[in-house]
Structures are given as C-alpha cells and as structure tokens.
Short mmCIF file of C-alpha atoms in Angstrom, two decimals:
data_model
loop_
_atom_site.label_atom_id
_atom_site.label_comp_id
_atom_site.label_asym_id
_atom_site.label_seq_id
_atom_site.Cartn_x
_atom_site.Cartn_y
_atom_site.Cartn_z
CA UNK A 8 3.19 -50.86 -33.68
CA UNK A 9 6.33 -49.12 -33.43
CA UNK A 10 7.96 -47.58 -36.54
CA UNK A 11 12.07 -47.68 -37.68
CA UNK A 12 13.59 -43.93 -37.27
CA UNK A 13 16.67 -41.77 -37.29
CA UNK A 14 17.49 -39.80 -34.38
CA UNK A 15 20.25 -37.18 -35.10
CA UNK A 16 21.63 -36.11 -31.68
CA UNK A 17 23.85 -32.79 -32.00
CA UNK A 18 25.27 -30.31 -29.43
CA UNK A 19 28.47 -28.91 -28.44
CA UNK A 20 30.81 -30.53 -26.49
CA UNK A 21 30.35 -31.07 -23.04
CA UNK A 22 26.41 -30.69 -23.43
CA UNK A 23 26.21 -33.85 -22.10
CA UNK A 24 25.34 -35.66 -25.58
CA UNK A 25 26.98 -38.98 -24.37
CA UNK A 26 25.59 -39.17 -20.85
CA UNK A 27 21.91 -38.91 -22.82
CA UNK A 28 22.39 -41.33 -25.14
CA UNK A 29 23.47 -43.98 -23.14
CA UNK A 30 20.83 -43.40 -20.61
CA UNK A 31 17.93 -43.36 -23.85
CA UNK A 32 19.37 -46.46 -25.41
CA UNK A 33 18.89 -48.42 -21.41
CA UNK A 34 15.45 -46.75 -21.41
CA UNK A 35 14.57 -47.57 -24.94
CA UNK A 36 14.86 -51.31 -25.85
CA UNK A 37 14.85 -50.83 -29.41
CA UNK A 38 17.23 -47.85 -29.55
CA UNK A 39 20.38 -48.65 -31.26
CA UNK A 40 23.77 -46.30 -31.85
CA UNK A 41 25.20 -46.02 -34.98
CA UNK A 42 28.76 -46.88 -35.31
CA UNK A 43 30.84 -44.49 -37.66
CA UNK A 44 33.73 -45.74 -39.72
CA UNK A 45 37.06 -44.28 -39.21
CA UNK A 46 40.51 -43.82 -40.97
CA UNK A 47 42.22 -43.36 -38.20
CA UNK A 48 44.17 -45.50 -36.36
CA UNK A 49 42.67 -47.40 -33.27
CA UNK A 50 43.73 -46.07 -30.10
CA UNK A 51 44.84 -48.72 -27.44
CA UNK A 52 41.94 -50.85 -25.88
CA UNK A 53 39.82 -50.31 -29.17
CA UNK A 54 38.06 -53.03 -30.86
CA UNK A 55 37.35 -52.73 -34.71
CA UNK A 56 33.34 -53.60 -34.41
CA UNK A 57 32.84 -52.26 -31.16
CA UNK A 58 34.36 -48.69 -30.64
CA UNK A 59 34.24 -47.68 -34.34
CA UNK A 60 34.68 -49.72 -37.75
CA UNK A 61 38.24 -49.10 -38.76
CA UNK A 62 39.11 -48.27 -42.67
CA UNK A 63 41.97 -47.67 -45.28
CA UNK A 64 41.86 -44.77 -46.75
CA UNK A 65 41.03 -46.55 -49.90
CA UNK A 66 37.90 -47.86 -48.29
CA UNK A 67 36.51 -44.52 -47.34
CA UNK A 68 36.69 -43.14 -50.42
CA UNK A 69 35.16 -45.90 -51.91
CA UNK A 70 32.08 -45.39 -49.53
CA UNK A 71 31.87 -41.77 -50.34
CA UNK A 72 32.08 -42.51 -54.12
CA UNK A 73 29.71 -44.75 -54.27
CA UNK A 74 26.99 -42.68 -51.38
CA UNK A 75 27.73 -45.18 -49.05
CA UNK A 76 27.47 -42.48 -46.40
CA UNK A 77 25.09 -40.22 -44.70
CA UNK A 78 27.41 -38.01 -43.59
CA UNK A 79 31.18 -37.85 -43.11
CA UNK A 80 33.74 -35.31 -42.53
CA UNK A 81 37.36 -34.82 -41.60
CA UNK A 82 38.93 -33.72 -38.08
CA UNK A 83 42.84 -34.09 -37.47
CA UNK A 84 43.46 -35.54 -40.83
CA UNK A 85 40.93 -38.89 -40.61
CA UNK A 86 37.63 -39.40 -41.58
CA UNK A 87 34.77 -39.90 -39.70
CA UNK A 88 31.29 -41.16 -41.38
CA UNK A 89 28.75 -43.06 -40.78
CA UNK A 90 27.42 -46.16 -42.98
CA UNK A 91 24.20 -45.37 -44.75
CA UNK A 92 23.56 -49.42 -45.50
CA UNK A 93 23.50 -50.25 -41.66
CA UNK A 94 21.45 -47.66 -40.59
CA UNK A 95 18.65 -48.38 -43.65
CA UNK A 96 18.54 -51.99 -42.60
CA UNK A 97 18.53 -50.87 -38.52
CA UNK A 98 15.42 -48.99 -39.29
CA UNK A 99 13.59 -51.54 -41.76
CA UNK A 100 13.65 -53.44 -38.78
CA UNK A 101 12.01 -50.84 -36.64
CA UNK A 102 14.42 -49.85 -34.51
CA UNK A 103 15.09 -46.15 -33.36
CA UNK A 104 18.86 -45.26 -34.39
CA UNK A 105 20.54 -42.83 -33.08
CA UNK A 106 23.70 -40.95 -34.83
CA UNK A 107 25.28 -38.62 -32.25
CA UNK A 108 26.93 -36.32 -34.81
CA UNK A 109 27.98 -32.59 -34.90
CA UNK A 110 25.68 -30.16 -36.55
CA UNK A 111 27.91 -29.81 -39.90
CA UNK A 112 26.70 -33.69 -40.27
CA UNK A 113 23.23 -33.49 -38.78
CA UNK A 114 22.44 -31.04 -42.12
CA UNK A 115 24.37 -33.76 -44.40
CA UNK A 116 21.95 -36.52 -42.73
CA UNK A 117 19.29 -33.70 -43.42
CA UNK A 118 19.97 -33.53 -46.89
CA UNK A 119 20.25 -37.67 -47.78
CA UNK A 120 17.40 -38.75 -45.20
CA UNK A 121 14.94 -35.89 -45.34
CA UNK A 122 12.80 -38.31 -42.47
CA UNK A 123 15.68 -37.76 -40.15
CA UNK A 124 14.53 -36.33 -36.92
CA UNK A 125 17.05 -34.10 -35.44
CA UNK A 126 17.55 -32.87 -32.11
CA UNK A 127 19.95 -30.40 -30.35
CA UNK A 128 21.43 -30.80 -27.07
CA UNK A 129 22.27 -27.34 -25.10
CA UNK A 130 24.00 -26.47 -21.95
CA UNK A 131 22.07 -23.93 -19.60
CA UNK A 132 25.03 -21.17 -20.75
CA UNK A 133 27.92 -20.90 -21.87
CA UNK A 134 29.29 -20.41 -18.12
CA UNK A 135 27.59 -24.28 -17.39
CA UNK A 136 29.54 -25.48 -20.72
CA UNK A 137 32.86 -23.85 -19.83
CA UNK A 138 32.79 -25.57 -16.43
CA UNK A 139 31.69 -28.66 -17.93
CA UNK A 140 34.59 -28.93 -20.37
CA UNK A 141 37.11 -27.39 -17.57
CA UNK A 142 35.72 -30.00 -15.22
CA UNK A 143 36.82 -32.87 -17.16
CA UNK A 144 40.64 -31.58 -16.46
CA UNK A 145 41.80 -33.23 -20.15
CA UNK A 146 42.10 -30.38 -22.45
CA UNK A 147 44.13 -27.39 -22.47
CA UNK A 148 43.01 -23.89 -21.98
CA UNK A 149 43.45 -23.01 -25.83
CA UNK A 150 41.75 -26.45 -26.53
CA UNK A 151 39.22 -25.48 -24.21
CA UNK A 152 38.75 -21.78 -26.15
CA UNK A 153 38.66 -23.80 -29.63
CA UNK A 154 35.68 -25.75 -28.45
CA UNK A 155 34.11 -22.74 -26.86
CA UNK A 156 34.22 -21.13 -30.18
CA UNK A 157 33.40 -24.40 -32.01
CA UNK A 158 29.82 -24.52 -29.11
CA UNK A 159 28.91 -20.88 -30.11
CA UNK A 160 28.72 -21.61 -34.15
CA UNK A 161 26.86 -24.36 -33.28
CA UNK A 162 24.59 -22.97 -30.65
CA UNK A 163 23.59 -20.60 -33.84
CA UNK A 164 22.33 -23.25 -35.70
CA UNK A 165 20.09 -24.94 -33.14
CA UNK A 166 16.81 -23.39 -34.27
CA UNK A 167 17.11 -25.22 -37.39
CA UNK A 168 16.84 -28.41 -35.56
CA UNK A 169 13.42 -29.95 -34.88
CA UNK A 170 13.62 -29.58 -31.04
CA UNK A 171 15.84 -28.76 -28.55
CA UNK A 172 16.75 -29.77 -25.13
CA UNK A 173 18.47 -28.00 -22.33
CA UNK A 174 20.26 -30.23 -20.64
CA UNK A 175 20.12 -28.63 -16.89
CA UNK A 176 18.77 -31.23 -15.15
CA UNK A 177 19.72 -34.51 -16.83
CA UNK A 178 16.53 -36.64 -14.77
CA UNK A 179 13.98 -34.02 -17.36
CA UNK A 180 16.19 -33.99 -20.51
CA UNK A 181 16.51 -38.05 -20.04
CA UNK A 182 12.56 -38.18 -19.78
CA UNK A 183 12.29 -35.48 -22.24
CA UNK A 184 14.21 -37.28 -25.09
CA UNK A 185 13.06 -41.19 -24.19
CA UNK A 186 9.13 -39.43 -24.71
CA UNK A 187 9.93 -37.86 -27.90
CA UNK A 188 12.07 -41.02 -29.26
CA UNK A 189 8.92 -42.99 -28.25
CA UNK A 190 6.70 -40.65 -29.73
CA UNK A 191 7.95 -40.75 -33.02
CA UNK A 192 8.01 -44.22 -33.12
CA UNK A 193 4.83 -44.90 -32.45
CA UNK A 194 3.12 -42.49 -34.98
CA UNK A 195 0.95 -43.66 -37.56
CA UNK A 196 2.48 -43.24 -40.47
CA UNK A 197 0.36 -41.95 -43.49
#
C-alpha cells in the first residue's frame, strides 16, 4: 500500500524544475502539486484556484500568524507560501505532493515537516544553465546575471538535500525522480 508524502523539489532556475514535475505528476497518478497562495495581483489569463490562490494582505498574515504555512517568503514586494492545511489533508489521503519551492523554503518545509523528502534539481554546469536561461530570450542580461548569482548560492546548498539529480538528459532524471517518488511511497513505514 502506498503511503502520503512531501516531495520538496528545489533548483535554480532554468534547471528544468517545471519540465520534471509535470512529466512526474503524468507518470505518477497519485502525485499532486501544491498550489501556493499569493498577494500579488493575478496576471491576465490567471484563475484564482488554478494558477495560484490569490490573498489580501490581511489574509497572509493571518496564515503566518496562526502557522498556517510551511513556508513562505517575499520576492518583488508579495508573498508567496504555501498552505500547510491542504498539503496535511493531500497526504492523509496518500497522495505524493509535490512543492516546487526554492531552497530558502525547502529548509522552512525542513524545519515544520521534518518527514519532508527533499530533492535538488541541477544543471550539468553553469555554462548548460546560462544557455538555458539565455535560451528562453525573456530576461535581460543583468536579470540573467541576478539569477546566475541567485543558481550559485543555491548550488552550495544542494548537499544538504536528500538527493540530487542532474538534469542532463531529461528521459534519466524523469525515470530517476518517478522511481524515487515511488519508492518512498511504497515503504513500510515503522
């Protein structure tokens, strides 16, 4: 019998974090995503519910006084978290959820939900990730440099997650992750 768990997925930007998930949660049937609650405002074509759950300012703080969240942080001048009820009751029910989070949040999650299992995503180099984020032709060479600088800090902290994947060839780090999310959930618990 499969068991409820919490995937924290973590990596710099343009590791290919997205591209994983979405291929694990078609490959795992009882994989679900996490969807984090936001301040800010929703951008054009998003759907409170679907995209992100949309909050007052008020309402934020009230989850954070009261621990309503794992982990949350601010970028831009929003908040970002994600909803500790909803991913208890996900995983009472067994399924694997998955929180794709930066590492500042995958050590909050650490901290609340000890059980937590997290794992980093990595680009082959830094070269690959450059190219990766340059590829994408949306960001600005000093944008580009922030997030370069943002991947190496992170890249430092990857040994303290409990495995890591190189995402070089995205076939292996798709099987890769799909066999560990399986394995975890199908270990006896003691």
């Amino acid at each position: 019998m499969r068991h409820g768990n919490l995937f924290v997925i973590s990596g710099p930007s343009g590791a290919g974090k997205g591209t994983l998930v979405a291929r694990l949660v078609r490959e795992v049937p009882d994989a679900w995503v996490s969807m984090s609650v936001t301040t800010r405002a929703p951008r054009e074509g998003e759907v409170d519910g679907v995209h992100y759950r949309f909050a007052t300012s008020e309402e934020f703080q009230q989850l954070v006084a009261c621990d309503g969240l794992l982990e949350w942080a601010t970028y831009g001048g929003n908040c970002y978290g994600t909803p500790r009820a909803t991913v208890e009751e996900r995983i009472a029910r067994g399924d694997q959820v998955i929180l794709e989070i930066d590492v500042q949040g995958g050590f909050q999650v650490r901290e609340k939900f000890p059980a937590a299992h997290l794992v980093f995503i990595e680009p082959p180099s830094l070269d690959v990730l450059e190219a990766r984020l340059r590829g994408r032709g949306t960001e600005s060479d000093e944008a580009i440099a922030t997030r370069m600088e943002t991947a190496r800090v992170e890249l430092s902290r990857k040994m303290e997650y409990d495995i890591r994947l190189v995402n070089d060839d995205l076939d292996e780090a798709v099987r890769a992750l799909v066999g560990y999310v399986n394995e975890q959930a199908e270990k006896i618990r003691g």
